[in-house]
XYZ file of C-alpha atoms in Angstrom:
523
model
C -5.151 14.702 -67.267
C -5.433 11.055 -66.414
C -6.053 11.773 -63.133
C -8.633 14.423 -63.856
C -10.774 12.340 -65.763
C -10.587 9.501 -63.643
C -13.195 11.643 -61.424
C -15.431 11.966 -64.153
C -18.779 9.333 -62.534
C -18.934 6.844 -65.184
C -22.599 4.562 -65.121
C -21.919 0.635 -64.848
C -23.458 -0.980 -67.119
C -24.423 1.859 -69.875
C -22.036 1.568 -72.605
C -23.516 -1.169 -75.170
C -20.344 -3.330 -74.887
C -20.695 -3.972 -70.862
C -20.380 -6.772 -69.195
C -23.960 -6.658 -68.509
C -25.257 -7.103 -71.673
C -22.874 -9.691 -72.757
C -25.363 -12.005 -73.076
C -28.051 -9.988 -75.159
C -28.896 -10.794 -78.214
C -28.063 -9.347 -81.741
C -29.712 -9.249 -85.476
C -29.205 -11.964 -87.044
C -27.190 -10.978 -90.286
C -30.204 -11.526 -92.503
C -32.695 -9.330 -90.235
C -33.991 -6.271 -89.897
C -31.820 -5.525 -93.095
C -34.222 -2.557 -94.417
C -34.168 -0.804 -91.266
C -30.138 -1.338 -90.061
C -29.742 0.027 -93.622
C -32.016 3.207 -92.602
C -30.216 4.251 -89.649
C -26.897 3.955 -91.637
C -28.644 6.512 -94.593
C -29.131 8.799 -91.947
C -26.223 8.438 -89.871
C -24.252 8.938 -93.343
C -26.206 11.746 -95.020
C -24.503 15.218 -94.044
C -28.012 16.980 -94.115
C -29.853 14.484 -91.968
C -31.575 15.380 -89.454
C -29.774 15.342 -85.751
C -31.771 12.918 -84.042
C -33.223 9.737 -84.943
C -35.748 8.584 -82.685
C -36.603 4.423 -83.005
C -39.370 4.080 -81.037
C -42.275 0.962 -80.943
C -44.035 -1.310 -78.364
C -42.848 -3.849 -75.841
C -41.197 -6.299 -76.987
C -40.669 -5.151 -81.079
C -36.885 -5.394 -80.764
C -35.826 -2.089 -80.027
C -32.978 -2.893 -78.004
C -31.240 -5.743 -80.407
C -31.701 -3.253 -82.989
C -29.746 -0.841 -81.043
C -27.149 -3.235 -79.913
C -26.442 -4.066 -83.500
C -26.165 -1.115 -84.606
C -23.661 0.472 -81.851
C -21.700 -2.659 -82.676
C -21.898 -1.981 -86.011
C -20.575 2.415 -85.469
C -18.080 0.782 -83.156
C -16.458 -1.387 -86.144
C -16.402 1.637 -88.529
C -14.997 3.814 -85.661
C -17.901 6.022 -85.256
C -19.687 5.584 -82.163
C -19.233 8.266 -80.095
C -20.878 6.911 -77.057
C -23.625 4.865 -75.514
C -26.108 4.454 -72.620
C -28.338 1.992 -71.572
C -31.169 2.876 -69.458
C -32.335 -0.033 -67.511
C -34.434 0.778 -64.596
C -33.368 -2.532 -63.054
C -29.947 -0.487 -62.399
C -28.515 1.795 -59.874
C -27.246 4.749 -61.903
C -28.827 3.774 -65.347
C -32.323 3.689 -64.016
C -31.617 7.625 -63.909
C -30.233 11.059 -65.378
C -27.914 11.564 -62.764
C -24.804 10.104 -64.295
C -26.076 10.223 -68.260
C -23.594 13.148 -69.510
C -21.296 12.458 -67.413
C -20.691 8.986 -68.558
C -21.050 10.133 -72.314
C -18.397 12.594 -71.647
C -15.888 9.804 -70.051
C -16.946 7.635 -73.377
C -15.812 10.443 -75.583
C -12.741 11.046 -74.108
C -11.743 7.033 -75.082
C -13.879 7.251 -78.303
C -11.916 10.975 -79.548
C -9.086 11.547 -77.843
C -8.829 15.023 -79.275
C -11.422 16.058 -76.259
C -9.395 14.565 -73.655
C -8.029 18.252 -72.897
C -10.783 19.997 -73.437
C -12.776 17.648 -71.025
C -9.793 17.708 -68.487
C -10.286 21.471 -68.482
C -13.933 21.588 -68.198
C -13.416 19.397 -64.912
C -10.482 21.891 -62.842
C -13.024 24.642 -64.463
C -15.849 23.106 -62.639
C -14.651 21.167 -59.989
C -18.124 20.026 -58.895
C -19.555 19.652 -62.229
C -21.472 16.114 -61.678
C -23.554 17.680 -58.963
C -24.654 20.935 -60.851
C -27.396 20.689 -63.556
C -27.493 18.525 -66.014
C -27.533 21.725 -68.972
C -24.561 22.609 -66.998
C -22.671 18.887 -67.497
C -24.355 19.031 -71.222
C -22.953 22.459 -71.953
C -19.078 22.500 -70.061
C -18.550 18.636 -70.553
C -19.585 18.152 -74.260
C -21.091 20.499 -76.277
C -17.992 23.373 -75.479
C -14.980 20.747 -76.165
C -16.975 19.686 -78.915
C -17.403 22.988 -80.716
C -13.817 23.743 -79.464
C -11.861 21.319 -80.692
C -9.537 21.516 -83.330
C -10.997 21.577 -86.870
C -11.997 17.920 -88.695
C -14.760 16.442 -90.216
C -15.906 13.831 -88.883
C -19.259 12.639 -87.581
C -20.189 10.763 -85.025
C -23.304 9.015 -82.813
C -24.069 8.574 -79.670
C -26.841 5.479 -79.009
C -29.042 6.234 -76.082
C -31.339 2.843 -75.982
C -35.185 2.573 -73.813
C -34.973 6.298 -72.897
C -38.297 5.784 -71.332
C -36.801 3.165 -68.575
C -35.060 6.730 -67.426
C -37.182 7.318 -64.112
C -38.033 11.008 -64.348
C -40.096 12.337 -66.995
C -38.682 15.771 -66.583
C -35.138 14.926 -67.148
C -36.104 12.720 -70.069
C -37.814 15.781 -72.281
C -34.728 17.616 -70.451
C -31.944 15.313 -72.845
C -34.025 15.661 -75.961
C -33.993 19.322 -75.698
C -30.355 19.302 -75.029
C -29.468 16.779 -77.342
C -31.128 18.599 -80.052
C -28.844 21.268 -79.800
C -25.844 18.793 -81.364
C -27.471 20.250 -84.444
C -25.250 23.849 -84.699
C -22.365 21.241 -84.570
C -20.070 21.972 -87.492
C -16.661 20.487 -87.841
C -17.487 17.413 -84.865
C -21.219 16.640 -86.220
C -22.814 14.585 -82.977
C -25.799 12.413 -84.140
C -28.138 10.951 -81.835
C -30.330 7.351 -82.172
C -32.417 7.035 -79.474
C -34.810 3.941 -79.008
C -38.044 3.855 -76.605
C -42.103 3.286 -76.070
C -44.127 5.700 -77.780
C -45.028 6.851 -73.845
C -46.563 10.304 -72.687
C -42.734 12.340 -71.613
C -41.160 10.966 -74.317
C -44.046 11.723 -77.486
C -44.473 15.211 -75.599
C -40.491 16.319 -75.636
C -40.171 15.462 -79.415
C -43.203 17.595 -80.202
C -41.297 20.144 -77.864
C -38.482 20.172 -80.571
C -38.357 22.322 -83.411
C -39.472 19.397 -86.716
C -35.845 19.661 -88.511
C -34.317 18.204 -84.746
C -35.639 14.475 -85.428
C -37.221 12.251 -87.490
C -38.921 9.424 -86.142
C -39.333 5.140 -87.298
C -42.323 3.539 -85.766
C -40.959 -0.254 -85.116
C -44.591 -1.670 -84.775
C -45.925 0.217 -88.494
C -43.444 -2.213 -90.174
C -45.475 -5.290 -92.567
C -46.760 -7.369 -90.360
C -44.818 -10.306 -93.285
C -41.606 -8.379 -93.150
C -41.564 -9.020 -89.494
C -43.092 -12.195 -89.697
C -40.063 -13.486 -92.146
C -38.106 -12.207 -90.029
C -39.201 -13.657 -86.990
C -39.077 -16.954 -88.606
C -35.617 -17.060 -89.707
C -34.874 -16.067 -86.016
C -36.596 -19.298 -84.787
C -34.984 -21.653 -87.577
C -31.660 -20.537 -86.108
C -32.675 -20.444 -82.377
C -34.250 -23.424 -82.216
C -31.440 -25.542 -85.210
C -29.073 -25.637 -82.075
C -31.474 -27.872 -80.612
C -32.157 -30.304 -83.783
C -28.459 -31.842 -82.225
C -30.573 -32.966 -79.601
C -31.197 -37.069 -79.494
C -33.984 -38.198 -80.793
C -35.068 -34.960 -82.641
C -32.917 -35.193 -85.674
C -32.864 -37.300 -88.300
C -32.576 -36.634 -92.263
C -35.757 -37.486 -92.848
C -38.029 -35.534 -90.613
C -36.334 -32.129 -89.340
C -37.566 -30.970 -86.056
C -39.418 -29.079 -85.218
C -40.649 -28.855 -88.891
C -41.620 -25.949 -90.914
C -45.689 -25.998 -89.606
C -44.424 -25.080 -85.822
C -42.385 -22.890 -87.294
C -44.930 -21.224 -88.475
C -47.474 -21.786 -85.845
C -44.514 -20.653 -83.719
C -44.818 -17.303 -85.910
C -47.972 -16.607 -85.591
C -48.308 -16.696 -81.762
C -45.187 -14.376 -81.525
C -47.727 -11.764 -83.738
C -44.737 -9.626 -84.062
C -42.910 -9.492 -80.962
C -39.155 -10.522 -80.911
C -39.803 -10.447 -77.523
C -42.238 -13.675 -77.661
C -39.535 -14.812 -80.439
C -36.547 -15.006 -77.797
C -38.014 -16.045 -74.865
C -40.122 -19.595 -76.427
C -36.087 -20.440 -77.267
C -34.748 -20.071 -73.827
C -37.467 -21.922 -72.770
C -37.702 -24.665 -75.496
C -33.468 -24.909 -74.924
C -34.274 -25.505 -71.016
C -31.289 -28.486 -69.655
C -34.129 -29.727 -67.236
C -36.121 -30.469 -69.617
C -36.541 -32.254 -73.056
C -36.828 -29.822 -76.057
C -40.300 -31.666 -77.321
C -41.959 -31.288 -73.794
C -41.299 -27.837 -73.177
C -41.987 -27.446 -77.110
C -45.981 -28.979 -76.266
C -46.512 -26.548 -73.471
C -46.361 -23.694 -75.816
C -47.953 -25.206 -78.666
C -51.309 -26.212 -76.261
C -54.445 -24.267 -76.927
C -55.602 -21.774 -75.113
C -58.820 -22.444 -73.838
C -59.572 -18.852 -71.851
C -62.026 -16.312 -72.930
C -59.908 -13.877 -75.795
C -58.515 -10.373 -74.311
C -58.394 -7.299 -76.230
C -55.590 -6.398 -74.958
C -52.354 -6.001 -77.710
C -50.903 -7.696 -75.282
C -52.572 -10.908 -75.334
C -49.951 -13.486 -76.606
C -47.533 -11.551 -74.591
C -49.279 -12.629 -71.829
C -50.847 -16.004 -72.489
C -46.625 -17.165 -72.977
C -45.602 -15.128 -69.884
C -48.881 -16.796 -68.113
C -47.696 -20.693 -69.122
C -43.873 -20.018 -68.736
C -45.214 -19.140 -64.953
C -47.846 -22.143 -64.302
C -45.200 -24.586 -66.256
C -41.594 -23.640 -64.426
C -43.096 -22.655 -60.959
C -46.269 -25.220 -59.969
C -46.013 -27.614 -62.711
C -49.187 -29.815 -62.872
C -49.513 -29.251 -58.939
C -52.838 -27.314 -57.584
C -51.036 -24.862 -55.488
C -53.249 -21.758 -54.255
C -52.151 -18.337 -54.233
C -51.313 -19.098 -50.256
C -49.613 -22.071 -51.535
C -45.908 -21.980 -50.235
C -44.140 -22.003 -54.223
C -46.695 -19.399 -54.760
C -45.550 -17.180 -52.096
C -41.991 -17.601 -52.656
C -42.039 -16.825 -56.211
C -43.772 -13.473 -54.951
C -41.604 -13.162 -52.432
C -38.431 -13.625 -54.943
C -38.799 -12.249 -58.395
C -41.352 -9.663 -56.291
C -37.736 -8.781 -54.398
C -35.775 -8.789 -57.532
C -37.805 -6.277 -59.895
C -38.290 -3.831 -56.737
C -34.634 -3.752 -55.922
C -32.425 -0.738 -56.314
C -29.618 -2.321 -57.724
C -28.256 -5.618 -58.413
C -26.653 -8.780 -56.457
C -25.902 -12.630 -56.798
C -28.192 -15.171 -55.860
C -26.387 -16.365 -52.939
C -26.596 -12.278 -51.256
C -30.350 -12.210 -52.228
C -30.874 -15.142 -50.178
C -28.860 -13.697 -47.708
C -31.271 -10.605 -47.935
C -34.679 -12.247 -47.815
C -33.027 -14.233 -44.802
C -33.398 -17.556 -47.488
C -31.111 -20.579 -47.326
C -31.182 -20.362 -51.001
C -33.000 -19.296 -54.123
C -33.325 -22.564 -55.914
C -36.722 -21.245 -57.213
C -34.645 -18.980 -59.825
C -33.489 -21.911 -61.257
C -36.667 -22.440 -63.435
C -37.010 -19.174 -64.224
C -34.088 -19.256 -66.770
C -36.208 -18.244 -69.687
C -37.286 -15.020 -68.367
C -34.683 -14.328 -65.229
C -31.275 -13.744 -66.243
C -29.551 -16.026 -63.305
C -26.523 -17.465 -63.813
C -24.822 -20.867 -62.556
C -22.585 -19.122 -60.401
C -24.110 -18.196 -56.852
C -21.546 -15.158 -56.596
C -22.858 -13.632 -59.943
C -25.113 -11.152 -60.438
C -28.957 -12.193 -60.877
C -28.361 -9.396 -63.603
C -32.567 -8.626 -64.603
C -35.072 -10.038 -65.777
C -34.757 -10.499 -69.589
C -37.210 -7.853 -70.307
C -39.122 -4.884 -68.821
C -42.698 -6.352 -70.600
C -42.459 -9.238 -68.182
C -42.187 -6.902 -64.921
C -44.488 -4.646 -66.404
C -46.969 -8.266 -66.712
C -46.256 -9.641 -63.030
C -47.614 -5.552 -62.051
C -50.751 -5.357 -63.729
C -53.658 -6.904 -62.722
C -55.202 -6.486 -66.255
C -52.906 -8.662 -67.313
C -51.382 -11.026 -65.251
C -55.061 -13.136 -64.484
C -53.306 -15.453 -62.508
C -53.119 -13.995 -58.282
C -50.708 -16.508 -58.200
C -47.964 -14.342 -59.907
C -49.338 -11.327 -59.760
C -47.527 -9.022 -57.492
C -48.461 -5.897 -55.229
C -45.257 -3.445 -55.407
C -45.871 -1.852 -52.131
C -46.225 -5.404 -50.549
C -42.748 -6.448 -51.983
C -41.402 -3.071 -51.450
C -42.517 -3.485 -47.573
C -41.309 -7.013 -47.510
C -37.820 -5.515 -48.853
C -37.940 -3.142 -46.071
C -38.195 -5.496 -43.460
C -35.452 -7.550 -44.501
C -33.426 -4.889 -44.409
C -34.486 -3.807 -40.794
C -33.558 -7.290 -39.742
C -30.197 -7.049 -41.742
C -29.227 -3.813 -39.972
C -30.183 -5.562 -36.323
C -27.026 -7.739 -37.065
C -24.900 -4.364 -37.161
C -22.488 -3.665 -34.730
C -19.644 -1.580 -33.168
C -15.593 -1.265 -35.099
C -17.765 -3.881 -37.331
C -14.319 -4.045 -39.578
C -12.448 -5.218 -36.489
C -10.177 -2.249 -37.441
C -9.317 -1.518 -33.377
C -8.657 2.347 -34.297
C -11.389 4.779 -33.766
C -9.472 7.537 -36.104
C -8.666 5.411 -38.778
C -9.463 7.507 -41.774
C -11.768 5.463 -44.434
C -9.166 6.564 -47.002
C -6.232 4.025 -45.473
C -9.070 1.472 -45.043
C -8.083 -1.745 -47.745
C -10.952 -1.977 -49.805
C -11.081 -5.596 -49.526
C -11.765 -5.139 -46.009
C -14.946 -3.387 -46.405
C -15.818 -6.116 -48.952
C -15.255 -8.750 -46.225
C -17.202 -7.163 -43.521
C -19.955 -4.994 -45.692
C -20.495 -7.825 -48.516
C -23.150 -6.763 -50.644
C -26.828 -7.726 -48.588
C -25.372 -5.806 -45.510
C -24.674 -2.915 -48.334
C -27.617 -2.760 -49.777
C -29.842 -3.120 -46.563
C -28.091 0.883 -45.089
C -28.735 2.399 -48.468
C -31.818 1.330 -49.511
C -33.801 0.443 -46.341
C -35.704 3.512 -45.666
C -36.641 3.622 -49.347
C -38.523 0.618 -49.737
C -40.399 1.890 -46.190
C -41.047 4.705 -48.359
C -42.610 2.918 -50.969
C -44.223 -0.306 -49.409
C -47.574 -0.731 -47.039
C -46.095 -0.295 -43.312
C -48.577 -0.845 -40.730
C -48.033 -0.172 -36.943
C -45.811 -3.009 -36.289
C -43.192 -1.462 -39.284
C -42.552 1.748 -36.684
C -41.853 -0.164 -33.916
C -39.523 -1.808 -36.095
C -37.797 1.889 -37.167
C -38.196 2.369 -33.205
C -35.911 -0.676 -32.473
C -33.574 0.689 -34.948
C -33.365 3.832 -33.768
C -32.675 2.882 -30.400
C -30.445 -0.595 -30.631
C -28.396 -0.013 -34.111
C -28.797 3.690 -35.105
C -25.044 4.635 -34.806
C -24.102 1.217 -36.074
C -25.441 2.342 -39.499
C -24.174 5.113 -39.258
C -20.488 3.601 -38.780
C -21.457 1.800 -41.574
C -22.826 4.436 -44.014
C -19.364 5.705 -44.025
C -17.380 2.516 -43.848
C -19.205 2.159 -47.063
C -18.975 6.341 -47.947
C -22.850 6.814 -47.936
C -22.691 9.210 -45.294
C -24.600 12.502 -47.058
C -27.590 9.756 -48.379
C -27.599 8.713 -44.679
C -28.286 12.467 -43.881
C -31.040 12.543 -46.589
C -33.057 9.697 -45.123
C -32.679 11.129 -41.570
C -34.432 14.074 -42.394
C -36.893 12.496 -44.542
C -36.958 9.521 -41.697
C -38.088 12.850 -39.479
C -40.220 14.126 -41.756
C -42.397 11.058 -42.306
C -43.077 10.253 -39.018
C -44.309 13.961 -37.819
C -47.202 13.246 -41.113
C -47.608 9.486 -39.244
């Protein structure tokens, strides 16, 4: 049974307690108290709606709340499963492994389901290739219906549903999850957080009214939110007070008036507060200097945009961290380097370590990232992944010309994709026959030790083999890029196929070849 269950695709990074989210914030004990209690009241109410939808604008703290609630439910042994979507990471940016991951977690949180889910896999051996509706029915709904009778209520936590890359899948997921309303013995509740975007609004509107209840985060009264943000600032900056020269018994730092100024600038956005605290605590500068950057008055014409405060903060942080006081133009190497590095990171389909990113982009090092610790989750260890930007709103800002008004930092998605394509093609040119020095053309891939494959096909080569064509499709290619593909087909095509077989991606290679043929015909 264990061997059968191990076949279930379990998306890396999906669970609330995955290593990926280890350094993310949780709600402080005395913040968001009423809201967290409201969620717990919904969960404990036997007549409550099946789905609780917590929605709010970017930066209002949805993921922090869902992460905290997941921890609290897990402590009470009432967490069934969790799936934290993120558009920055492979299998948690789409719904392909959503239900299989939920099922895999259910086998761990509710052992009574193991034989039932195992039997479903045996009866439907390719279930992970079937439609989402079949995966939901056979792996989750039917096992919950047929499990031995016991009265228990569990919760599935789904965070950032808006970051799922398919609008149709978003609406289908909501429709299927609402069917949990019919469960009687093992009752399943679902907590969903997202931005109030159109696909999700439509998905909920198509559900029966009694299937869900919603709560709008940005409708919480300002005094309540500001009080929580002020507590957050005091707690986070209290550790800075131990710095030499900042703490005396008579003049605490930074002082209540400045705390209130920071709260006003946050304008109800927790992401503003969290980013500011990381910026102030940057080891490369003194806290006083960092704070003075934040408190500088803005002299630009006020923007009517609801994201003005957040956009002003991103701009200030970038100007300070990337170019400092230098008079740098859009074409200066610092600005170009920033757009190349950060543009690549936010457009990549998977995560890699800083060292591997440098190899993919053919750079000696990517030290530029060291100054962006307040907005990028960069490990001091070059071998650790540059896991992600700290918040999706930063990505949105960099890609929007109406928000990122400093052209030095504005990233063109098509240009970023074509840059990645060109670098991937350069990596593929380094491939050769018998890449892993096996000296045995007939050896089975399954017989090759994994460490051998990783040694000769490290992360940047793996990435280039898997995604070069995707970046080409999404970029703005010119004739020279067509020539690059022709040279690749003439010299490196068979080497690429060999590499794909070693990393078990031949099926994706077949699809790429078919798409490439169609693309070149059109071109």
